[in-house]
CSV table of C-alpha atoms and ligand atoms in Angstrom, one decimal:
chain,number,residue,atom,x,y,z
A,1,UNK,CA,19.6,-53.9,32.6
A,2,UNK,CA,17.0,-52.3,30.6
A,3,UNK,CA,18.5,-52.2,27.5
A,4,UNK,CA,18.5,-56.2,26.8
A,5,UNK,CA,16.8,-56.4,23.5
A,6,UNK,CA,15.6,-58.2,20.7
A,7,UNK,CA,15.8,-58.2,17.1
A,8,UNK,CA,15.0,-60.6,14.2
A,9,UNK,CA,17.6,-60.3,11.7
A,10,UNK,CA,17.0,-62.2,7.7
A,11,UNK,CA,20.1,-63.2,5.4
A,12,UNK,CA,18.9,-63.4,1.9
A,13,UNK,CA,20.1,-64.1,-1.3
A,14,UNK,CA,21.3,-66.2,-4.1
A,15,UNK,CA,21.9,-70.1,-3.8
A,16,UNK,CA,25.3,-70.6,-2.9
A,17,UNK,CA,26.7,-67.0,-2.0
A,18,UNK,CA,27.0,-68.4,1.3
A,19,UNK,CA,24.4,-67.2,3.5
A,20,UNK,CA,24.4,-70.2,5.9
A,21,UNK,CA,28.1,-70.1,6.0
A,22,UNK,CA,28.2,-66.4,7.2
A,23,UNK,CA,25.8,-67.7,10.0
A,24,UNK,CA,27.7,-70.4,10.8
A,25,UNK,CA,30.5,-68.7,11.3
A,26,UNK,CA,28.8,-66.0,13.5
A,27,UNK,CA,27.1,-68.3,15.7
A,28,UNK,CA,29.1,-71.3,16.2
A,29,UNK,CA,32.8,-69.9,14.7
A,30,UNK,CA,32.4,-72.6,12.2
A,31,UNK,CA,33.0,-73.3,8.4
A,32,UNK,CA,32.2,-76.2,6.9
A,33,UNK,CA,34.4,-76.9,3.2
A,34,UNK,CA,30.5,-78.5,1.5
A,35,UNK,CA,27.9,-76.7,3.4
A,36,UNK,CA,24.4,-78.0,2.5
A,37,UNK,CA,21.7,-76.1,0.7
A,38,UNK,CA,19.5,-74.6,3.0
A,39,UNK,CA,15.7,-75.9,2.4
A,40,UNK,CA,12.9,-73.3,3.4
A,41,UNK,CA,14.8,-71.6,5.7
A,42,UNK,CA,16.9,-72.0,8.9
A,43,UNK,CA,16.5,-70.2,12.4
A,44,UNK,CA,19.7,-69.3,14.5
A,45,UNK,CA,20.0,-67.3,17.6
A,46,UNK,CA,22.9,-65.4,19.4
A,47,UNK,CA,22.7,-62.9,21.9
A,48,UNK,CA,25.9,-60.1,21.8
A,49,UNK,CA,26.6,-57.9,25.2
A,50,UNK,CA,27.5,-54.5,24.1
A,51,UNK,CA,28.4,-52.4,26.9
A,52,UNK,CA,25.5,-52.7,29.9
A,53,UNK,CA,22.7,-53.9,27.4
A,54,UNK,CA,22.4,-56.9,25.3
A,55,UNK,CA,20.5,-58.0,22.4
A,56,UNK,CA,19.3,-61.4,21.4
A,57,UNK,CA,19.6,-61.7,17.6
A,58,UNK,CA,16.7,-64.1,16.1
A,59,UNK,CA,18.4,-64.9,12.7
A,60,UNK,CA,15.9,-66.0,9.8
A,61,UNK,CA,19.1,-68.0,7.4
A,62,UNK,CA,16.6,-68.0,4.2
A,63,UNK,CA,17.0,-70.5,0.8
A,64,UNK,CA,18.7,-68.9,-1.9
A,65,UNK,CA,17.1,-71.7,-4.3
A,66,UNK,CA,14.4,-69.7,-6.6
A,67,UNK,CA,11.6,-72.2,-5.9
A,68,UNK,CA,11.8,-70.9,-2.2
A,69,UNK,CA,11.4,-67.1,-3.3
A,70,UNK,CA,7.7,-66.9,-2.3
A,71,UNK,CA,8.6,-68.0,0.9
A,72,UNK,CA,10.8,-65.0,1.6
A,73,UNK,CA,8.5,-62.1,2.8
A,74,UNK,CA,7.3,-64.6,6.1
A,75,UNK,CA,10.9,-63.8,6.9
A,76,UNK,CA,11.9,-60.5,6.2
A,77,UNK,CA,8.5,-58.6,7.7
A,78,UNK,CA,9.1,-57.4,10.8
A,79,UNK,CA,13.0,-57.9,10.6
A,80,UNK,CA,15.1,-55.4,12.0
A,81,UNK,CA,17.8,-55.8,9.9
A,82,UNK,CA,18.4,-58.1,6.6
A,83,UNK,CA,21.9,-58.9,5.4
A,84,UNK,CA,21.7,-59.5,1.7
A,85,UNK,CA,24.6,-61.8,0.6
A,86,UNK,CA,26.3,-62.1,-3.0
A,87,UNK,CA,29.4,-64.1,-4.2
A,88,UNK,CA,32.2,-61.1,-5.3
A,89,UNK,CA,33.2,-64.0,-7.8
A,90,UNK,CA,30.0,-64.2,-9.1
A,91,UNK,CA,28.9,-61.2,-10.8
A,92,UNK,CA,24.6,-63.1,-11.5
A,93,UNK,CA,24.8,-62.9,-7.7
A,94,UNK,CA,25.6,-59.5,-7.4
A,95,UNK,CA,22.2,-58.6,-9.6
A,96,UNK,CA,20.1,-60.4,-7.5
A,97,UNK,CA,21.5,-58.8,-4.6
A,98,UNK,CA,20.3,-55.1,-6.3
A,99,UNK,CA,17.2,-57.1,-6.5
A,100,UNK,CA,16.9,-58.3,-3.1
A,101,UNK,CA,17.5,-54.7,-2.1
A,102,UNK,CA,14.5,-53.1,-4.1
A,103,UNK,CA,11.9,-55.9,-3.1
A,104,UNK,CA,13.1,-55.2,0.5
A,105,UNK,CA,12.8,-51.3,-0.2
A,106,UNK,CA,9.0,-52.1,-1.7
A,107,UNK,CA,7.9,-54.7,0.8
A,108,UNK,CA,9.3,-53.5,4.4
A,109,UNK,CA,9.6,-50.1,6.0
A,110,UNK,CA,12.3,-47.8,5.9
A,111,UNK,CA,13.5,-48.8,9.3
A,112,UNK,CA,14.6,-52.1,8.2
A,113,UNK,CA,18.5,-51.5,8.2
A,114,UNK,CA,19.9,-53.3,5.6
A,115,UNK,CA,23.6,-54.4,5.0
A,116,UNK,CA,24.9,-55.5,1.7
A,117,UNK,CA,27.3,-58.3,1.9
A,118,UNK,CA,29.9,-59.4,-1.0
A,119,UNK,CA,31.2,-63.0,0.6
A,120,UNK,CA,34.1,-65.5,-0.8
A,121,UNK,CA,36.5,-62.4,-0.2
A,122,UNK,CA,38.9,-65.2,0.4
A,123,UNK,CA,39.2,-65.9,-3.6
A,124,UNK,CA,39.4,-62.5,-4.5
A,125,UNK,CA,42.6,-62.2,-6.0
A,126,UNK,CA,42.1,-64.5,-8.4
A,127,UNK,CA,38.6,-64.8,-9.2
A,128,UNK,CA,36.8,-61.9,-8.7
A,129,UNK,CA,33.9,-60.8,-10.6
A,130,UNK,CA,32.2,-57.6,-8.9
A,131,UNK,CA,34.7,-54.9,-8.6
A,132,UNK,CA,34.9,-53.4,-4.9
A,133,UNK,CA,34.0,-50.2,-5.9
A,134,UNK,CA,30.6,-51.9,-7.8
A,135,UNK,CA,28.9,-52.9,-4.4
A,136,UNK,CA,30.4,-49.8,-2.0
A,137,UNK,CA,29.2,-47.1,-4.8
A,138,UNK,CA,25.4,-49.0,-4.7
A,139,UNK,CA,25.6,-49.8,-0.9
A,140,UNK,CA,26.5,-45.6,-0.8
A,141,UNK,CA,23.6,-44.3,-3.2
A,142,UNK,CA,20.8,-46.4,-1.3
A,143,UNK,CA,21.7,-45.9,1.8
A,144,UNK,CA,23.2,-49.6,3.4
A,145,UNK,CA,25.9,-51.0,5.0
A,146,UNK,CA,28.7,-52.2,3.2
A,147,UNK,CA,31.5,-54.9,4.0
A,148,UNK,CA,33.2,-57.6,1.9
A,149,UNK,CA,33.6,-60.5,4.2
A,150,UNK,CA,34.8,-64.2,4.2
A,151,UNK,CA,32.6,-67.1,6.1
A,152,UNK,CA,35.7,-68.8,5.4
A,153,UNK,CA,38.4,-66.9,7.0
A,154,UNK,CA,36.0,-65.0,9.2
A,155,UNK,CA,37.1,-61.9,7.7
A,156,UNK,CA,34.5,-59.2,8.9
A,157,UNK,CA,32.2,-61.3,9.6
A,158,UNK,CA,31.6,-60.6,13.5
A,159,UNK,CA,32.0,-56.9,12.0
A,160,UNK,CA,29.0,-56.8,10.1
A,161,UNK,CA,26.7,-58.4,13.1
A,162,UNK,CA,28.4,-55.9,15.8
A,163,UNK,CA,27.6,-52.7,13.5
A,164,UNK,CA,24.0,-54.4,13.4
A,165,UNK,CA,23.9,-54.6,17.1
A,166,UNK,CA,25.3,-51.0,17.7
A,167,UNK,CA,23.2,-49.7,15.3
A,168,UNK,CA,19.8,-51.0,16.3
A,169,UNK,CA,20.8,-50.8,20.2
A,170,UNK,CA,21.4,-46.8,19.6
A,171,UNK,CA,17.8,-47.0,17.8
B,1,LIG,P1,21.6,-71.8,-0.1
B,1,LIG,O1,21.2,-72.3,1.3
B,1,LIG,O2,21.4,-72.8,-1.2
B,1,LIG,O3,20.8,-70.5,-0.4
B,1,LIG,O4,23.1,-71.4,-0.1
B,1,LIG,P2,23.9,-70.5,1.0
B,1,LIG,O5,23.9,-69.1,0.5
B,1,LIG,O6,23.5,-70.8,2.3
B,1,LIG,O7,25.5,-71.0,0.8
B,1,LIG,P3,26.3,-72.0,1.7
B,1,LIG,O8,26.6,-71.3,3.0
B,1,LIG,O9,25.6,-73.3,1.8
B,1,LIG,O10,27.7,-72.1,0.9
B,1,LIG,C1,27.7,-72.6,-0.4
B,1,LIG,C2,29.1,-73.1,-0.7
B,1,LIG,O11,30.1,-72.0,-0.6
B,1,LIG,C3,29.6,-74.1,0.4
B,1,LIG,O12,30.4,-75.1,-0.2
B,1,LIG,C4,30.5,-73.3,1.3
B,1,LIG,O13,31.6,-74.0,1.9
B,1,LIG,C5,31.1,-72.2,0.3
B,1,LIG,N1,31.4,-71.0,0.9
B,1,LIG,C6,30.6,-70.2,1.7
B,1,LIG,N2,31.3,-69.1,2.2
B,1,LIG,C7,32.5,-69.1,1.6
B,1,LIG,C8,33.6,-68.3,1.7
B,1,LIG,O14,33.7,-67.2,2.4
B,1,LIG,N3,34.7,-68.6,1.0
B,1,LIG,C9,34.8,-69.8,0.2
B,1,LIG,N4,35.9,-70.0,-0.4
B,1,LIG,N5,33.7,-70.6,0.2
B,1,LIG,C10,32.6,-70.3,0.8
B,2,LIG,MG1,21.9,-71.9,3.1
């Protein structure tokens, strides 16, 4: 087929939202209870069919720990698509999500399709911080995909990869 493609894809955000866990879960259909920080940063691949075409997905599974920061740009240029990842029980990770987002939006081209992530839906009910309406309002006004997902339960998670796919497939 002519329409196997390629695209590098970066997961980014704070320590602990569960950015390696979302990968993880995605790649290998795995969750692990005390997933190790990530240091530097961690490469996955998957490739999804979709119809007659496929697309390999090179996924860049960055350190949310603030000493890795300057590292970040090596992984986001060039990226087709950057999930940024915040804990919905955590409302610190939320702002440095909306900060994620406007260094992406300075540093990378408007092509970049960006997809804004609250994770830990699982313990929503009774310890959620960031109001669902909080991240689908922002995700609306700039322009990014939005989806509260679970590494744990899988909840949306092959969701948000698929739109990726379909998205930068039709692109
Ligand atoms: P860094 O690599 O340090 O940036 O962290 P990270 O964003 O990769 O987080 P990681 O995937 O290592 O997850 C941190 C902790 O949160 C681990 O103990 C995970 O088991 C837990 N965790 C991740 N996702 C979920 C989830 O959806 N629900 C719950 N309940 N726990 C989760
Ligand atoms: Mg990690």
């Amino acid at each position: 087929s002519s329409r196997n493609k390629q695209a590098k894809l970066v997961l980014l955000g704070d320590q602990g939202v569960g950015k390696s866990s979302i990968a993880l879960r995605f790649v290998r259909g795995e969750f692990h209870e005390n997933h190790e920080a990530t240091i530097g940063a961690a490469f996955l691949t998957q490739t999804v069919n979709v119809g007659q075409g496929s697309i390999k997905l090179d996924i860049w599974d960055t350190a949310g720990q603030e000493r890795y920061h300057s590292l970040a740009p090596m992984y986001y240029r060039g990226a087709a698509a950057a999930v940024v990842v915040y804990d919905i029980n955590n409302a610190n990770t939320f702002t440095r999500a909306l900060a994620w987002v406007k260094e992406l939006r300075q540093q990378t081209t408007n092509s970049v399709l960006i997809v804004l992530a609250g994770n830990k839906a699982d313990l929503a009910s009774e310890h959620r911080a960031v109001p669902v309406e909080e991240g689908r309002s922002f995700a609306e006004e700039n322009g990014l995909v939005f989806a509260e997902v679970s590494a744990k339960t899988g909840m949306a998670v092959q969701e948000v990869f698929m739109t990726i796919v379909i998205l930068k497939l039709s692109s």
